[in-house]
Amino acid sequence: MSFKERVFSGVQPTGNLHLGNYLGAIVKFVALQENYDCIYCVVDLHAITVWQDPAELPRATREVTAAFLACGINPKQHIVFNQSQVAEHAELAWVFNCVARVGWLNRMTQFKEKAGKDRENASVGLYSYPTLMAADILVYRATHVPVGEDQKQHLELSRDVAQKFNNDYAAAIRSHGYGDVFFPQPEPLIQGPATRVMSLRDGTKKMSKSDASDYSRINLTDDADAIAQKIRKAKTDPEPLPSEEKGLEPRPEADNLVGIYAALAGVTRAEVLKDFGGSQFSTFKSALVDLAVAKLGPVGAEMKRLVHDPVYIDSVLADGAARAQIIAADTMKAVKDIVGFVRG
Ligand code: ATP
Ligand code: MG
């Protein structure tokens, strides 16, 4: 069976949106609008898998929305909304909790990383995060999912959930007239030079909203001075840049900065090294500061303008939620029939 092509992805309102979210996800979201119907979600249900201050969450939700809009996502042509306004996400997640296996979730590295040593004290939601993510995607029967490299494992689990549902309920799917398969196998879109932007302080750790050090990341709302300072202070090694990509392999910090430059400039690592191979980091960092400020400055400024108008942001989210729900409700009706839930 062929499915209508549709893109879905989400970003959590968990704090400071950073360069990794921008290059790994949001830039891709923008580009995909041209060829696909896209649904972009501020995933607030995911956010509360770790504690979020209720006084802070609405601001963070509006800020992610502002980032989407500031980067060029068109909420009229596509759909932008926050997850908690469409209850079908949570409803389908429950069904998927009963499809996915404990053994699958036990393998998820994000849970292990986020739960840390005190696993007994992590929320149940943090553990079952991937089944909610599968529901986010599959409640729209989305076929393509742009994400950063860190979400690859969760995407694979989403594919497994779709397949197991299709198998377990094959007879009911057929008897209700949905053909051989009800859910598509969502395809991860993880491409380009910045699928995993690393911390500026430690080239072996992913740049993250939750890192205690603000110097580890470039926030989308950082001004030119902050961007310059963070890049100048970014950890490097003493060698000049190599001329070949192979020379980056044992040098995670150099590899990261070159990858960031490549992604911001829309070129490959090899092309960056053609220009900067043999240069000292001081020279390369100056060029990177100029490029980052030129690219991120306007985004940050537009975000700041937009967050001053929460009424407008909320209207975008409400409108998007209403349109998303029409699709999601349709899927849930079918799922209820397939699973065997009586409905009026
Ligand atoms: P948290 O620490 O709360 O999980 P996060 O920075 O990982 O925050 P998410 O909202 O979980 O942000 O992820 C949003 C999108 O950004 C996902 O597609 C994720 O893969 C991508 N992403 C997150 N961090 C990076 C990174 N360092 N490099 C590239 N992409 C990233
Ligand atoms: Mg994350």
Short mmCIF file of N, CA and C in Angstrom, two decimals, residues 235-305:
data_model
loop_
_atom_site.label_atom_id
_atom_site.label_comp_id
_atom_site.label_asym_id
_atom_site.label_seq_id
_atom_site.Cartn_x
_atom_site.Cartn_y
_atom_site.Cartn_z
N LYS A 235 36.33 25.03 22.94
CA LYS A 235 37.51 24.17 23.11
C LYS A 235 38.07 23.75 21.73
N THR A 236 39.38 23.81 21.59
CA THR A 236 40.02 23.31 20.37
C THR A 236 41.32 22.63 20.76
N ASP A 237 42.04 22.11 19.76
CA ASP A 237 43.39 21.58 20.02
C ASP A 237 44.39 22.58 19.43
N PRO A 238 45.67 22.39 19.67
CA PRO A 238 46.63 23.41 19.23
C PRO A 238 47.02 23.35 17.75
N GLU A 239 46.65 22.29 17.04
CA GLU A 239 47.09 22.13 15.65
C GLU A 239 46.30 23.03 14.70
N PRO A 240 46.90 23.43 13.57
CA PRO A 240 46.10 24.11 12.53
C PRO A 240 45.09 23.13 11.93
N LEU A 241 44.12 23.66 11.20
CA LEU A 241 43.10 22.78 10.59
C LEU A 241 43.73 21.91 9.50
N PRO A 242 43.25 20.69 9.36
CA PRO A 242 43.78 19.81 8.32
C PRO A 242 43.22 20.21 6.95
N SER A 243 43.83 19.72 5.89
CA SER A 243 43.33 20.04 4.55
C SER A 243 42.36 18.98 4.05
N GLU A 244 42.39 17.82 4.70
CA GLU A 244 41.53 16.72 4.28
C GLU A 244 40.58 16.35 5.42
N GLU A 245 39.39 15.86 5.04
CA GLU A 245 38.39 15.47 6.04
C GLU A 245 38.91 14.40 6.99
N LYS A 246 39.74 13.52 6.45
CA LYS A 246 40.27 12.42 7.26
C LYS A 246 41.02 12.95 8.49
N GLY A 247 41.67 14.10 8.32
CA GLY A 247 42.42 14.71 9.41
C GLY A 247 41.54 15.17 10.57
N LEU A 248 40.21 15.21 10.37
CA LEU A 248 39.31 15.64 11.44
C LEU A 248 38.94 14.48 12.36
N GLU A 249 39.13 13.26 11.87
CA GLU A 249 38.61 12.09 12.58
C GLU A 249 39.04 12.00 14.05
N PRO A 250 40.33 12.15 14.34
CA PRO A 250 40.69 12.04 15.76
C PRO A 250 40.55 13.36 16.52
N ARG A 251 39.89 14.36 15.92
CA ARG A 251 39.84 15.70 16.54
C ARG A 251 38.39 16.17 16.66
N PRO A 252 37.67 15.68 17.68
CA PRO A 252 36.23 15.94 17.75
C PRO A 252 35.87 17.43 17.80
N GLU A 253 36.67 18.24 18.47
CA GLU A 253 36.32 19.66 18.57
C GLU A 253 36.48 20.35 17.22
N ALA A 254 37.59 20.03 16.53
CA ALA A 254 37.82 20.61 15.21
C ALA A 254 36.72 20.14 14.25
N ASP A 255 36.40 18.86 14.31
CA ASP A 255 35.37 18.29 13.45
C ASP A 255 34.03 19.01 13.68
N ASN A 256 33.73 19.29 14.94
CA ASN A 256 32.46 19.93 15.26
C ASN A 256 32.39 21.34 14.68
N LEU A 257 33.44 22.13 14.87
CA LEU A 257 33.42 23.52 14.39
C LEU A 257 33.37 23.56 12.86
N VAL A 258 34.09 22.66 12.23
CA VAL A 258 34.07 22.60 10.76
C VAL A 258 32.67 22.18 10.29
N GLY A 259 32.08 21.23 10.98
CA GLY A 259 30.72 20.80 10.63
C GLY A 259 29.70 21.92 10.79
N ILE A 260 29.85 22.69 11.85
CA ILE A 260 28.95 23.84 12.08
C ILE A 260 29.12 24.86 10.95
N TYR A 261 30.37 25.14 10.61
CA TYR A 261 30.62 26.11 9.53
C TYR A 261 29.99 25.61 8.23
N ALA A 262 30.22 24.34 7.94
CA ALA A 262 29.71 23.76 6.70
C ALA A 262 28.18 23.87 6.64
N ALA A 263 27.53 23.53 7.73
CA ALA A 263 26.06 23.55 7.74
C ALA A 263 25.54 24.98 7.61
N LEU A 264 26.17 25.92 8.32
CA LEU A 264 25.71 27.31 8.24
C LEU A 264 25.92 27.89 6.84
N ALA A 265 27.02 27.48 6.20
CA ALA A 265 27.34 28.02 4.88
C ALA A 265 26.65 27.22 3.76
N GLY A 266 26.08 26.07 4.12
CA GLY A 266 25.42 25.25 3.10
C GLY A 266 26.41 24.58 2.17
N VAL A 267 27.58 24.19 2.71
CA VAL A 267 28.59 23.49 1.90
C VAL A 267 29.01 22.21 2.65
N THR A 268 29.96 21.47 2.10
CA THR A 268 30.43 20.25 2.77
C THR A 268 31.66 20.57 3.63
N ARG A 269 31.99 19.64 4.53
CA ARG A 269 33.21 19.77 5.32
C ARG A 269 34.44 19.92 4.42
N ALA A 270 34.47 19.10 3.35
CA ALA A 270 35.61 19.12 2.43
C ALA A 270 35.79 20.52 1.84
N GLU A 271 34.68 21.15 1.50
CA GLU A 271 34.77 22.50 0.92
C GLU A 271 35.29 23.51 1.94
N VAL A 272 34.88 23.35 3.20
CA VAL A 272 35.37 24.25 4.24
C VAL A 272 36.88 24.09 4.38
N LEU A 273 37.33 22.84 4.34
CA LEU A 273 38.76 22.58 4.53
C LEU A 273 39.59 23.04 3.33
N LYS A 274 38.96 23.11 2.18
CA LYS A 274 39.65 23.64 1.00
C LYS A 274 40.04 25.10 1.28
N ASP A 275 39.13 25.82 1.94
CA ASP A 275 39.42 27.24 2.23
C ASP A 275 40.27 27.42 3.48
N PHE A 276 40.10 26.54 4.48
CA PHE A 276 40.72 26.81 5.78
C PHE A 276 41.80 25.80 6.18
N GLY A 277 42.04 24.79 5.35
CA GLY A 277 43.11 23.83 5.67
C GLY A 277 44.43 24.57 5.88
N GLY A 278 45.12 24.26 6.98
CA GLY A 278 46.38 24.93 7.28
C GLY A 278 46.21 26.20 8.11
N SER A 279 44.96 26.71 8.22
CA SER A 279 44.74 27.92 9.03
C SER A 279 44.79 27.60 10.51
N GLN A 280 45.16 28.62 11.29
CA GLN A 280 45.07 28.51 12.74
C GLN A 280 43.59 28.65 13.15
N PHE A 281 43.27 28.14 14.35
CA PHE A 281 41.89 28.25 14.83
C PHE A 281 41.46 29.70 15.00
N SER A 282 42.41 30.58 15.36
CA SER A 282 42.03 31.99 15.57
C SER A 282 41.43 32.56 14.27
N THR A 283 42.03 32.26 13.15
CA THR A 283 41.54 32.74 11.86
C THR A 283 40.18 32.10 11.54
N PHE A 284 40.12 30.78 11.71
CA PHE A 284 38.89 30.06 11.38
C PHE A 284 37.74 30.50 12.28
N LYS A 285 38.05 30.68 13.57
CA LYS A 285 36.98 31.08 14.50
C LYS A 285 36.43 32.46 14.15
N SER A 286 37.29 33.37 13.71
CA SER A 286 36.80 34.71 13.32
C SER A 286 35.81 34.59 12.17
N ALA A 287 36.16 33.75 11.20
CA ALA A 287 35.26 33.57 10.06
C ALA A 287 33.96 32.91 10.51
N LEU A 288 34.07 31.97 11.44
CA LEU A 288 32.87 31.28 11.94
C LEU A 288 31.97 32.24 12.71
N VAL A 289 32.58 33.13 13.50
CA VAL A 289 31.79 34.14 14.22
C VAL A 289 31.01 34.98 13.22
N ASP A 290 31.67 35.47 12.18
CA ASP A 290 30.98 36.32 11.19
C ASP A 290 29.81 35.57 10.55
N LEU A 291 30.07 34.33 10.18
CA LEU A 291 29.03 33.53 9.53
C LEU A 291 27.86 33.26 10.48
N ALA A 292 28.19 32.85 11.72
CA ALA A 292 27.13 32.52 12.68
C ALA A 292 26.29 33.75 13.01
N VAL A 293 26.95 34.89 13.19
CA VAL A 293 26.20 36.11 13.49
C VAL A 293 25.31 36.49 12.31
N ALA A 294 25.84 36.36 11.10
CA ALA A 294 25.04 36.71 9.91
C ALA A 294 23.81 35.82 9.78
N LYS A 295 23.96 34.53 10.11
CA LYS A 295 22.85 33.59 9.94
C LYS A 295 21.87 33.64 11.11
N LEU A 296 22.42 33.69 12.33
CA LEU A 296 21.56 33.56 13.51
C LEU A 296 21.01 34.90 14.00
N GLY A 297 21.73 35.97 13.72
CA GLY A 297 21.29 37.30 14.19
C GLY A 297 19.84 37.60 13.82
N PRO A 298 19.49 37.51 12.54
CA PRO A 298 18.12 37.82 12.13
C PRO A 298 17.09 36.87 12.75
N VAL A 299 17.46 35.60 12.94
CA VAL A 299 16.53 34.64 13.55
C VAL A 299 16.24 35.05 15.00
N GLY A 300 17.30 35.33 15.74
CA GLY A 300 17.13 35.73 17.13
C GLY A 300 16.30 37.00 17.26
N ALA A 301 16.56 37.96 16.38
CA ALA A 301 15.83 39.24 16.44
C ALA A 301 14.34 39.01 16.16
N GLU A 302 14.04 38.19 15.17
CA GLU A 302 12.64 37.91 14.82
C GLU A 302 11.95 37.12 15.94
N MET A 303 12.68 36.19 16.56
CA MET A 303 12.11 35.45 17.70
C MET A 303 11.73 36.42 18.82
N LYS A 304 12.63 37.34 19.11
CA LYS A 304 12.37 38.29 20.20
C LYS A 304 11.15 39.15 19.88
N ARG A 305 11.01 39.51 18.61
CA ARG A 305 9.85 40.32 18.22
C ARG A 305 8.56 39.50 18.41
#
